[in-house]
Coordinates of C-alpha atoms in Angstrom, one line a residue:
M21 CA 67.8 70.2 -108.2
L22 CA 69.3 71.2 -111.5
T23 CA 68.1 70.3 -114.9
T24 CA 69.3 71.7 -118.1
S25 CA 65.8 72.6 -119.1
L26 CA 66.0 75.2 -116.3
A27 CA 63.2 73.6 -114.4
L28 CA 63.6 73.3 -110.6
G29 CA 63.0 70.0 -109.0
G30 CA 60.0 70.5 -106.8
G31 CA 61.0 67.8 -104.4
L32 CA 64.1 69.8 -103.4
F33 CA 62.0 72.0 -101.1
A34 CA 59.5 69.4 -99.9
A35 CA 59.8 68.5 -96.2
G36 CA 61.6 65.2 -95.8
A37 CA 62.4 64.9 -99.5
A38 CA 65.1 62.5 -100.5
V39 CA 68.3 64.0 -101.6
A40 CA 71.0 62.1 -103.5
A41 CA 74.2 62.9 -101.7
D42 CA 76.4 61.6 -104.5
A43 CA 74.3 63.4 -107.1
P44 CA 75.2 67.0 -106.8
A45 CA 72.4 69.4 -106.1
S46 CA 73.4 71.2 -109.3
G47 CA 75.2 70.4 -112.5
V48 CA 74.2 69.0 -115.9
T49 CA 72.0 65.9 -116.2
A50 CA 71.6 63.8 -119.3
V51 CA 70.6 60.4 -120.7
V52 CA 72.7 58.1 -122.8
Q53 CA 71.7 57.4 -126.4
N54 CA 71.7 54.1 -128.3
T55 CA 74.4 55.1 -130.7
M56 CA 78.1 55.1 -130.7
L57 CA 81.0 56.3 -132.9
G58 CA 84.0 53.9 -133.0
E59 CA 85.1 50.5 -134.1
K60 CA 86.3 47.1 -132.7
V61 CA 89.4 46.7 -130.6
D62 CA 91.1 43.7 -129.0
V63 CA 91.3 44.0 -125.2
Q64 CA 93.8 41.7 -123.5
G65 CA 92.0 39.1 -121.5
R66 CA 88.5 40.3 -122.6
G67 CA 88.3 39.6 -126.3
V68 CA 86.8 41.9 -128.9
V69 CA 84.8 45.0 -127.9
D70 CA 83.7 48.2 -129.5
A71 CA 85.5 51.3 -128.5
G72 CA 84.6 54.9 -129.1
L73 CA 82.3 57.8 -128.2
F74 CA 79.0 57.7 -126.5
T75 CA 76.6 60.6 -126.8
L76 CA 74.5 61.9 -123.9
K77 CA 71.5 64.2 -124.4
T78 CA 70.2 66.8 -121.9
A79 CA 66.5 67.6 -121.4
A80 CA 67.0 70.7 -123.4
G81 CA 68.4 68.7 -126.3
D82 CA 72.1 69.5 -125.9
K83 CA 74.4 66.7 -126.9
L84 CA 77.5 65.7 -125.0
Q85 CA 80.1 63.3 -126.2
T86 CA 81.8 61.0 -123.7
Y87 CA 84.3 58.3 -123.3
C88 CA 84.2 55.4 -120.8
I89 CA 86.5 55.4 -117.8
D90 CA 85.0 52.3 -116.1
F91 CA 85.6 49.3 -118.4
D92 CA 84.2 46.5 -116.2
N93 CA 80.6 47.9 -116.0
P94 CA 78.2 48.0 -118.9
V95 CA 75.8 50.7 -120.2
Y96 CA 72.2 49.7 -119.9
L97 CA 70.7 51.4 -122.8
D98 CA 67.2 50.2 -122.0
S99 CA 67.2 51.5 -118.4
G100 CA 66.6 55.2 -118.7
A101 CA 69.2 55.9 -116.1
K102 CA 70.1 59.5 -116.0
Y103 CA 73.7 60.8 -115.8
H104 CA 74.8 63.7 -113.7
E105 CA 77.9 65.8 -113.7
A106 CA 80.2 65.1 -110.8
D107 CA 83.6 66.0 -109.4
W108 CA 86.6 63.8 -109.6
A109 CA 86.6 63.3 -105.8
S110 CA 83.2 61.5 -106.1
S111 CA 84.4 59.1 -108.8
S112 CA 87.1 56.5 -109.5
L113 CA 89.4 59.3 -110.5
N114 CA 89.7 60.3 -106.9
S115 CA 92.6 57.9 -106.3
N116 CA 93.8 57.5 -109.9
A117 CA 97.3 59.0 -110.2
N118 CA 96.8 58.9 -114.0
A119 CA 93.8 61.2 -114.0
P120 CA 96.0 64.1 -115.4
K121 CA 97.0 61.9 -118.3
I122 CA 93.4 61.1 -119.1
R123 CA 92.6 64.9 -119.2
W124 CA 95.6 65.5 -121.4
I125 CA 94.2 62.9 -123.9
L126 CA 90.8 64.6 -123.8
D127 CA 92.4 68.0 -124.5
N128 CA 94.7 66.8 -127.2
S129 CA 92.7 64.2 -129.1
Y130 CA 89.4 63.7 -130.8
P131 CA 87.0 65.5 -130.9
Q132 CA 88.8 68.4 -129.2
A133 CA 91.6 68.2 -131.8
N134 CA 90.7 68.1 -135.4
L135 CA 91.5 65.1 -137.6
T136 CA 94.1 66.9 -139.7
S137 CA 96.2 67.9 -136.8
L138 CA 96.0 64.4 -135.2
A139 CA 97.0 62.8 -138.5
A140 CA 100.0 65.0 -138.7
A141 CA 100.9 64.2 -135.1
I142 CA 101.0 60.5 -135.9
H143 CA 102.5 60.9 -139.4
V144 CA 99.7 59.5 -141.5
D145 CA 97.9 61.0 -144.5
S146 CA 94.5 61.0 -143.0
L147 CA 92.5 59.8 -140.0
S148 CA 88.8 58.8 -139.9
D149 CA 86.4 59.8 -137.1
E150 CA 86.0 56.1 -136.3
D151 CA 89.8 55.5 -136.1
A152 CA 90.2 58.6 -133.9
A153 CA 87.4 57.7 -131.5
A154 CA 88.6 54.1 -131.1
G155 CA 92.3 55.1 -130.7
T156 CA 91.4 57.7 -128.1
Q157 CA 89.2 55.3 -126.1
S158 CA 91.9 52.6 -126.2
A159 CA 94.4 55.1 -124.8
I160 CA 92.1 56.2 -122.0
W161 CA 91.5 52.7 -120.9
K162 CA 95.2 52.3 -120.3
F163 CA 95.0 55.0 -117.6
S164 CA 91.5 54.6 -116.3
D165 CA 91.3 50.8 -116.0
N166 CA 94.8 49.5 -116.7
K167 CA 93.5 47.7 -119.8
T168 CA 95.6 47.0 -122.9
A169 CA 93.3 47.7 -125.8
T170 CA 94.7 47.3 -129.3
P171 CA 92.8 48.8 -132.3
R172 CA 92.5 46.7 -135.4
T173 CA 93.2 49.5 -137.8
E174 CA 96.8 50.7 -138.1
N175 CA 95.9 54.4 -137.8
A176 CA 93.9 54.0 -134.7
K177 CA 96.7 52.0 -133.2
K178 CA 99.2 54.7 -134.0
L179 CA 97.0 57.3 -132.4
R180 CA 96.7 55.2 -129.2
D181 CA 100.5 54.8 -129.1
Y182 CA 100.9 58.6 -129.5
L183 CA 98.4 59.4 -126.8
T184 CA 100.1 57.1 -124.3
S185 CA 103.6 58.0 -125.1
D186 CA 106.0 60.5 -123.4
A187 CA 104.2 63.2 -125.4
N188 CA 101.5 63.0 -122.8
K189 CA 102.6 65.3 -120.0
G190 CA 99.3 65.3 -118.2
V191 CA 97.0 68.2 -117.2
A192 CA 96.7 68.2 -113.4
A193 CA 93.9 70.7 -112.9
E194 CA 90.3 69.4 -112.7
P195 CA 88.0 71.3 -115.0
K196 CA 85.5 73.7 -113.4
P197 CA 81.9 72.5 -113.0
S198 CA 79.3 74.0 -115.3
L199 CA 77.2 75.4 -112.4
T200 CA 77.0 74.3 -108.8
L201 CA 75.3 75.9 -105.8
T202 CA 75.9 74.2 -102.5
P203 CA 74.7 73.2 -100.0
D204 CA 71.1 72.5 -101.2
S205 CA 69.7 74.1 -98.0
V206 CA 70.7 76.4 -95.1
S207 CA 68.7 77.5 -92.1
G208 CA 69.2 80.5 -89.9
K209 CA 67.6 83.3 -87.8
S210 CA 65.8 86.3 -89.3
G211 CA 67.8 89.4 -88.7
S212 CA 71.0 87.7 -89.9
K213 CA 72.8 86.6 -93.1
I214 CA 71.9 83.0 -93.9
G215 CA 74.6 81.0 -95.6
P216 CA 77.1 80.7 -97.0
F217 CA 75.9 79.2 -100.3
V218 CA 79.0 78.4 -102.5
L219 CA 78.7 79.1 -106.2
N220 CA 81.1 77.6 -108.8
S221 CA 80.7 77.9 -112.6
S222 CA 82.6 77.8 -115.8
A223 CA 80.2 80.4 -117.2
N224 CA 81.1 84.0 -117.9
E225 CA 77.8 85.2 -116.3
V226 CA 75.4 83.7 -113.8
K227 CA 72.0 85.1 -113.2
L228 CA 70.6 84.9 -109.7
A229 CA 67.0 85.3 -108.4
V230 CA 65.2 84.8 -105.1
S231 CA 61.6 83.5 -105.0
G232 CA 59.3 82.4 -102.2
D233 CA 58.5 83.9 -98.7
A234 CA 59.6 87.5 -98.2
S235 CA 61.3 87.6 -101.6
D236 CA 60.6 91.3 -101.6
K237 CA 62.5 91.8 -98.3
A238 CA 65.2 89.1 -98.3
K239 CA 68.2 90.0 -100.4
L240 CA 71.2 88.1 -101.8
V241 CA 74.5 89.6 -100.7
D242 CA 78.2 88.7 -101.1
K243 CA 80.6 87.8 -98.2
D244 CA 81.1 91.5 -97.6
G245 CA 77.4 92.2 -97.3
K246 CA 77.2 94.0 -100.6
P247 CA 73.9 93.3 -102.6
V248 CA 74.2 91.0 -105.5
N249 CA 71.8 92.4 -108.1
G250 CA 70.6 89.8 -110.5
T251 CA 73.8 89.0 -112.3
L252 CA 77.4 87.9 -111.4
A253 CA 79.8 88.7 -114.2
G254 CA 82.5 86.2 -114.9
P255 CA 84.9 84.6 -114.7
I256 CA 83.3 83.4 -111.5
A257 CA 85.8 83.2 -108.7
K258 CA 86.3 79.7 -107.2
D259 CA 84.0 79.1 -104.2
T260 CA 82.2 82.4 -104.5
Q261 CA 80.1 82.9 -101.3
L262 CA 76.6 84.1 -101.3
F263 CA 74.2 84.9 -98.3
L264 CA 70.6 85.6 -97.9
D265 CA 70.1 88.7 -95.8
V266 CA 66.7 88.4 -94.0
P267 CA 65.6 91.5 -92.1
A268 CA 64.8 91.2 -88.3
G269 CA 61.2 90.6 -87.6
T270 CA 60.5 88.8 -90.8
P271 CA 57.9 86.0 -90.1
D272 CA 59.2 82.4 -90.3
G273 CA 59.6 81.3 -93.9
K274 CA 61.7 79.9 -96.6
T275 CA 62.8 80.9 -100.1
A276 CA 64.6 79.5 -103.1
I277 CA 67.8 80.9 -104.5
N278 CA 67.9 80.2 -108.3
A279 CA 71.0 80.4 -110.5
T280 CA 71.0 80.0 -114.3
A281 CA 73.7 80.3 -116.9
D282 CA 74.8 79.4 -120.4
A283 CA 78.0 77.5 -119.5
N284 CA 80.6 75.4 -121.1
V285 CA 80.7 71.9 -119.7
L286 CA 84.4 71.4 -120.0
S287 CA 86.2 68.3 -121.3
G288 CA 87.3 66.1 -118.4
R289 CA 84.1 66.5 -116.4
V290 CA 82.9 63.2 -115.0
F291 CA 79.4 61.9 -115.6
M292 CA 77.9 59.2 -113.3
S293 CA 74.7 57.4 -113.5
G294 CA 71.9 56.7 -111.1
L295 CA 70.1 53.4 -110.5
D296 CA 67.5 52.4 -113.1
D297 CA 64.2 50.8 -112.3
A298 CA 65.9 47.3 -112.1
G299 CA 68.4 48.5 -109.5
R300 CA 71.3 48.7 -112.0
H301 CA 73.7 51.5 -112.7
S302 CA 75.6 52.2 -115.8
Q303 CA 79.3 52.9 -116.3
T304 CA 81.0 56.2 -115.4
M305 CA 81.9 58.4 -118.4
I306 CA 84.1 61.4 -119.0
L307 CA 83.3 64.4 -121.2
A308 CA 85.3 64.3 -124.5
G309 CA 84.7 67.8 -125.7
S310 CA 83.6 71.1 -124.3
T311 CA 80.0 71.9 -125.0
K312 CA 77.8 75.0 -124.2
V313 CA 74.6 74.2 -122.4
S314 CA 71.9 76.0 -120.5
V315 CA 72.1 75.0 -116.8
A316 CA 70.3 75.9 -113.6
A317 CA 70.9 75.3 -109.9
A318 CA 68.7 76.0 -106.9
A319 CA 69.1 76.0 -103.1
Q320 CA 66.8 76.8 -100.2
A321 CA 67.1 79.2 -97.3
A322 CA 64.8 78.9 -94.3
W323 CA 64.6 81.1 -91.2
K324 CA 62.8 81.4 -87.9
Q325 CA 62.4 84.1 -85.3
G326 CA 62.0 82.2 -82.0
K327 CA 64.5 80.7 -79.7
G328 CA 65.7 77.1 -79.8
A329 CA 67.9 74.9 -81.9
L330 CA 67.7 75.3 -85.7
V331 CA 69.5 72.6 -87.6
D332 CA 70.2 71.8 -91.3
S333 CA 72.4 69.2 -92.9
S334 CA 74.2 68.4 -96.1
A335 CA 76.1 65.4 -97.5
K336 CA 79.1 64.8 -99.7
V337 CA 80.7 61.6 -101.0
E338 CA 84.2 61.1 -99.8
C339 CA 85.7 58.4 -102.0
A340 CA 89.1 58.7 -100.2
N341 CA 87.3 57.7 -97.0
N342 CA 84.9 55.1 -98.5
G343 CA 81.8 56.9 -97.3
V344 CA 79.5 59.8 -97.2
R345 CA 80.3 62.8 -94.9
V346 CA 77.2 64.3 -93.4
S347 CA 77.6 67.8 -92.0
V348 CA 75.1 69.2 -89.5
T349 CA 74.9 72.9 -88.7
N350 CA 73.0 74.5 -85.7
S351 CA 72.1 78.1 -86.5
G352 CA 69.9 78.4 -83.4
D353 CA 70.7 79.5 -79.8
E354 CA 70.3 76.2 -78.0
A355 CA 72.3 72.9 -78.3
A356 CA 70.8 70.2 -80.5
T357 CA 71.1 66.4 -80.5
V358 CA 71.0 65.1 -84.0
T359 CA 70.9 61.5 -85.2
V360 CA 72.9 60.7 -88.4
D361 CA 72.3 57.2 -89.6
K362 CA 72.7 55.4 -86.2
Q363 CA 75.1 57.9 -84.7
Q364 CA 74.1 60.7 -82.3
V365 CA 76.0 64.0 -82.4
A366 CA 75.6 67.1 -80.2
V367 CA 75.8 70.3 -82.1
Q368 CA 76.3 73.5 -80.1
P369 CA 74.7 76.8 -81.2
G370 CA 76.6 78.4 -84.1
K371 CA 78.6 75.2 -84.7
T372 CA 78.9 72.5 -87.4
E373 CA 79.6 68.9 -86.7
S374 CA 80.3 66.1 -89.3
V375 CA 79.8 62.4 -89.3
L376 CA 81.4 60.0 -91.8
V377 CA 79.0 57.2 -92.7
K378 CA 80.9 54.3 -94.1
V379 CA 79.2 52.9 -97.2
A380 CA 79.9 49.7 -99.2
E381 CA 81.2 50.2 -102.8
K382 CA 78.6 49.8 -105.5
A383 CA 75.8 49.4 -102.9
E384 CA 72.8 51.6 -102.6
Y385 CA 72.6 53.5 -99.3
T386 CA 70.1 55.6 -97.4
I387 CA 71.2 57.9 -94.6
N388 CA 68.5 59.4 -92.4
V389 CA 69.1 62.6 -90.4
T390 CA 66.7 63.6 -87.6
G391 CA 66.8 66.3 -85.1
P392 CA 64.8 68.7 -82.9
N393 CA 61.5 70.3 -83.9
G394 CA 60.6 67.5 -86.3
Y395 CA 63.7 68.0 -88.5
A396 CA 64.2 65.1 -90.9
K397 CA 66.2 64.8 -94.1
K398 CA 67.3 61.8 -96.2
F399 CA 70.3 61.2 -98.4
T400 CA 70.3 58.4 -100.9
G401 CA 72.7 57.2 -103.6
V402 CA 75.3 54.7 -104.4
L403 CA 79.0 54.9 -103.7
D404 CA 80.8 54.4 -107.0
C405 CA 84.5 55.2 -106.3
K406 CA 86.3 52.3 -107.8
T407 CA 86.4 50.5 -111.2
G408 CA 85.8 46.8 -111.5
V409 CA 84.0 46.3 -108.2
T410 CA 80.8 44.3 -107.9
P411 CA 78.6 44.6 -104.8
T412 CA 78.3 41.5 -102.7
G413 CA 75.3 39.4 -103.6
A414 CA 74.6 41.5 -106.7
P415 CA 73.2 39.7 -109.7
T416 CA 75.8 39.3 -112.5
T417 CA 75.4 39.2 -116.2
P418 CA 76.9 36.6 -118.5
A419 CA 80.6 37.1 -119.3
A420 CA 79.7 38.2 -122.8
T421 CA 78.0 41.3 -121.6
G422 CA 81.0 42.9 -120.1
T423 CA 80.1 42.9 -116.4
T424 CA 77.6 43.4 -113.8
P425 CA 74.7 45.5 -112.7
A426 CA 75.5 48.2 -110.3
T427 CA 73.7 50.9 -108.4
P428 CA 72.8 54.5 -108.5
T429 CA 75.3 57.0 -109.9
A430 CA 78.1 55.2 -111.2
S431 CA 80.4 53.8 -113.7
T432 CA 80.9 51.3 -116.3
S433 CA 83.8 51.2 -118.7
G434 CA 83.6 50.5 -122.3
T435 CA 81.4 52.3 -124.6
P436 CA 78.9 51.4 -127.3
S437 CA 80.0 52.4 -130.7
T438 CA 77.8 53.0 -133.6
G439 CA 77.8 56.7 -134.1
A440 CA 77.5 59.7 -131.8
G441 CA 74.1 59.7 -130.1
Q442 CA 72.3 61.4 -127.3
P443 CA 70.6 60.4 -124.1
T444 CA 67.0 59.6 -123.9
P445 CA 65.3 57.5 -121.2
A446 CA 64.5 54.1 -122.4
T447 CA 61.0 52.9 -121.8
T448 CA 61.8 49.2 -121.6
S449 CA 63.6 47.6 -118.7
A450 CA 64.9 44.2 -117.8
A451 CA 64.9 42.4 -114.5
P452 CA 68.1 42.6 -112.5
G453 CA 70.6 40.1 -113.7
T454 CA 69.2 39.8 -117.2
G455 CA 71.6 42.3 -118.5
G456 CA 68.9 43.6 -120.8
L457 CA 70.4 45.8 -123.5
A458 CA 73.6 46.1 -121.6
Q459 CA 76.0 47.9 -124.0
T460 CA 79.7 47.6 -123.6
G461 CA 81.1 46.9 -127.0
A462 CA 79.5 45.2 -129.9
N463 CA 77.9 47.1 -132.7
D464 CA 76.1 44.1 -134.1
S465 CA 72.9 45.1 -132.3
T466 CA 72.0 47.9 -134.6
P467 CA 69.9 45.9 -137.1
I468 CA 68.0 44.2 -134.2
L469 CA 67.2 47.5 -132.6
A470 CA 65.8 48.7 -135.9
A471 CA 63.7 45.6 -136.2
V472 CA 62.3 46.0 -132.7
A473 CA 61.6 49.7 -133.3
G474 CA 59.7 48.6 -136.4
G475 CA 57.2 46.7 -134.4
L476 CA 58.4 43.1 -134.4
V477 CA 56.9 42.5 -131.0
V478 CA 56.8 38.8 -131.2
A479 CA 60.5 38.6 -131.8
G480 CA 61.2 41.1 -129.0
G481 CA 62.4 38.4 -126.5
A482 CA 64.9 37.0 -128.9
A483 CA 66.1 40.5 -129.9
V484 CA 66.8 41.4 -126.3
F485 CA 68.6 38.2 -125.7
V486 CA 71.0 38.8 -128.7
L487 CA 71.6 42.3 -127.5
R488 CA 72.4 41.1 -124.1
R489 CA 74.9 38.5 -125.4
R490 CA 76.4 41.1 -127.7
G491 CA 76.4 44.0 -125.2
R492 CA 78.8 46.9 -125.7
H493 CA 82.2 46.1 -124.5
G494 CA 81.3 42.4 -124.1
R495 CA 83.0 39.8 -126.2
T496 CA 82.0 39.5 -129.8
T497 CA 83.1 37.2 -132.5
A498 CA 86.1 38.5 -134.5

């Protein structure tokens, strides 16, 4: 698994380790911070909320500024839920015809565009950071959630109107990922090329290394069989294919393929959250400005010499089909019967079969894959493909908090606003349904947070209650 601190997740290579199918095996991960830059806006039918920029923080300390694209879900600042970079196809943007307009806003507004040029575009003398953030978020909600958000300051309102006007021509192309290496594992026979592994990156250079069994013999090669010696110079071609060439006679083993880069995470990349300890997920966000970060990705190649079936599997969220598609490949020389969830599939030698597992929206899923020779793999996650959807039977928060708890990897619109911050896992947690520290709008919580941080333990319960009632993007008093 990828972390921006360049550490490889040890569980990735453990037998039977759980893999989150909707959390890519590579990409940037970060945690939301308890600060926000913005100001209050009026949202039709929802009252007064705070609108503006969140800040996420990677393990390496890099800061990423994001806007909300999932208004009806909160941000649980106390949860420690981590965010991961994701493709549009795995988020609510998969079916949103206005996604290009959202990307145009990100490319042409704050913080990508400077305040002077924005002020000139809307014919005002000056524009504050807070006005720019609130106006931009209000414009995004029109296209992400079909919400009418009206800033209270005239300049922020003018910016919203400009960003949602005919000047917005849209940007259709989805931005490149920072660094992905998929699938997370491939198996094959020694004496052959094992793969392909597909590399995508916005970096100008990606460093590659092999570690593990037979790392002195097994070599990385490209699709034409030419050795890949340490570094791929950019720009990296879309869907670059890599293979591990394992010499015949090499004893059974496995090795890791490691990729590292200093890459720009481009504006328009989606960030989705996983479940916190209380079973809640926080809102989906979208990157506001391009930022350079150190990223890493890893995958595993395993091989055997003997005869028989040799299976491996991968999974990918398909929002368009309301489920997770599990692909099973048989690199052996005998047919294999594999069970995916509760479905059995026969996979012939050298073939790949796929099974679509239907999954409920905003509900946690676990998909088990089993096959011959003790093969077992597990995919877990939460389908988070739509805005404003609450899982059946899920605990809900009071109306004032914005909306409901969710599930791993997901979305919640609205954004806390109090200054740009950074992600850091929170150590406190609330029981499901309490809404503890759910942030979706109000900035009135800042003094309370300071008091709690100062050690007012006795007043902690009351502080949490007030924060819950004044959660970001929940209603607040005018």
